[in-house]
């Protein structure tokens, strides 16, 4: 748990929810752990159709509150740690390319 199966880069102004369904089609997880930003009826229905357990806390303004397995939701920190490591290595790569006399074009990637 916590290892990425598939990644998709989007522009910074795009909502993460727009990529959720295409990523789900390429994987077969038993559960999807996500934050409140993914609490949308369309995504929950898609997960239910694919027989994937949604582990998404409901937004506080939701009229009908859904149940959430908060014990399993705590495992989401593994995903957050993964992205933190990516950002850490990106910072090292960008710092390395700014040194005089060093040119590493393979590290000049767009920000995540």
Short mmCIF file of C-alpha atoms in Angstrom, two decimals:
data_model
loop_
_atom_site.label_atom_id
_atom_site.label_comp_id
_atom_site.label_asym_id
_atom_site.label_seq_id
_atom_site.Cartn_x
_atom_site.Cartn_y
_atom_site.Cartn_z
CA UNK A 1 0.00 0.00 0.00
CA UNK A 2 1.23 3.48 -0.76
CA UNK A 3 3.09 2.65 -3.96
CA UNK A 4 1.76 4.54 -6.97
CA UNK A 5 0.23 2.43 -9.71
CA UNK A 6 -0.16 5.22 -12.24
CA UNK A 7 0.50 8.97 -12.32
CA UNK A 8 -0.94 11.74 -14.44
CA UNK A 9 0.40 15.29 -14.61
CA UNK A 10 -2.08 18.11 -15.05
CA UNK A 11 -1.85 21.89 -15.22
CA UNK A 12 -1.81 23.59 -11.84
CA UNK A 13 -5.25 25.12 -12.34
CA UNK A 14 -6.93 21.75 -13.11
CA UNK A 15 -8.87 20.07 -10.32
CA UNK A 16 -7.54 16.64 -9.32
CA UNK A 17 -11.00 15.14 -9.70
CA UNK A 18 -10.79 15.48 -13.50
CA UNK A 19 -8.09 12.78 -13.65
CA UNK A 20 -9.57 10.41 -11.09
CA UNK A 21 -11.81 8.37 -13.39
CA UNK A 22 -9.19 7.77 -16.14
CA UNK A 23 -6.71 6.62 -13.48
CA UNK A 24 -9.27 4.27 -11.95
CA UNK A 25 -9.90 2.65 -15.33
CA UNK A 26 -6.23 1.65 -15.53
CA UNK A 27 -6.10 0.03 -12.08
CA UNK A 28 -8.02 -2.50 -10.02
CA UNK A 29 -7.71 -1.43 -6.36
CA UNK A 30 -9.80 -2.76 -3.53
CA UNK A 31 -10.20 0.74 -2.08
CA UNK A 32 -9.52 4.33 -3.05
CA UNK A 33 -8.12 6.57 -0.32
CA UNK A 34 -8.59 10.27 -1.06
CA UNK A 35 -9.17 13.55 0.70
CA UNK A 36 -12.40 15.56 0.86
CA UNK A 37 -11.74 17.17 -2.53
CA UNK A 38 -12.71 13.85 -4.12
CA UNK A 39 -16.07 13.67 -2.35
CA UNK A 40 -18.25 13.92 -5.45
CA UNK A 41 -21.32 11.83 -6.21
CA UNK A 42 -20.11 11.03 -9.74
CA UNK A 43 -16.80 9.63 -8.49
CA UNK A 44 -18.48 7.66 -5.68
CA UNK A 45 -20.89 6.12 -8.21
CA UNK A 46 -18.01 5.22 -10.53
CA UNK A 47 -16.14 3.58 -7.66
CA UNK A 48 -19.23 1.63 -6.67
CA UNK A 49 -19.71 0.41 -10.26
CA UNK A 50 -16.08 -0.79 -10.33
CA UNK A 51 -16.57 -2.46 -6.91
CA UNK A 52 -13.96 -0.18 -5.31
CA UNK A 53 -14.51 0.89 -1.72
CA UNK A 54 -14.39 4.69 -1.44
CA UNK A 55 -12.42 5.77 1.63
CA UNK A 56 -13.16 9.47 1.28
CA UNK A 57 -14.30 11.59 4.22
CA UNK A 58 -17.53 13.42 3.38
CA UNK A 59 -17.48 17.18 3.04
CA UNK A 60 -19.11 19.00 5.93
CA UNK A 61 -21.68 20.63 3.63
CA UNK A 62 -22.91 17.29 2.24
CA UNK A 63 -26.63 16.90 2.93
CA UNK A 64 -26.41 13.13 3.39
CA UNK A 65 -23.20 12.23 5.25
CA UNK A 66 -21.55 9.00 4.09
CA UNK A 67 -19.65 6.60 6.32
CA UNK A 68 -15.86 6.54 6.09
CA UNK A 69 -13.35 4.00 7.38
CA UNK A 70 -11.10 6.46 9.22
CA UNK A 71 -8.76 3.67 10.37
CA UNK A 72 -7.98 2.88 6.72
CA UNK A 73 -8.01 6.59 5.83
CA UNK A 74 -5.02 7.10 8.14
CA UNK A 75 -2.95 5.06 5.66
CA UNK A 76 -3.29 7.93 3.17
CA UNK A 77 -0.21 9.48 4.76
CA UNK A 78 1.86 7.01 2.70
CA UNK A 79 0.66 8.71 -0.46
CA UNK A 80 1.42 12.14 0.99
CA UNK A 81 4.92 10.96 1.90
CA UNK A 82 5.48 9.76 -1.67
CA UNK A 83 4.61 13.17 -3.12
CA UNK A 84 6.79 14.85 -0.50
CA UNK A 85 9.74 12.74 -1.68
CA UNK A 86 9.05 13.70 -5.30
CA UNK A 87 9.05 17.37 -4.38
CA UNK A 88 12.24 16.93 -2.37
CA UNK A 89 14.10 15.33 -5.29
CA UNK A 90 12.74 17.93 -7.70
CA UNK A 91 14.23 20.64 -5.48
CA UNK A 92 17.61 18.87 -5.55
CA UNK A 93 17.43 18.55 -9.34
CA UNK A 94 16.60 22.23 -9.82
CA UNK A 95 19.31 23.30 -7.38
CA UNK A 96 21.85 21.17 -9.26
CA UNK A 97 20.94 22.70 -12.64
CA UNK A 98 21.50 26.21 -11.27
CA UNK A 99 25.15 25.53 -10.39
CA UNK A 100 27.66 27.20 -12.73
CA UNK A 101 29.17 24.87 -15.31
CA UNK A 102 26.54 22.13 -14.85
CA UNK A 103 23.92 21.50 -17.52
CA UNK A 104 21.47 18.69 -16.91
CA UNK A 105 18.56 19.12 -19.34
CA UNK A 106 16.97 15.83 -18.27
CA UNK A 107 16.18 17.44 -14.90
CA UNK A 108 14.45 20.47 -16.41
CA UNK A 109 10.93 19.19 -16.03
CA UNK A 110 7.73 21.15 -15.42
CA UNK A 111 6.69 21.48 -11.77
CA UNK A 112 4.41 18.77 -10.41
#
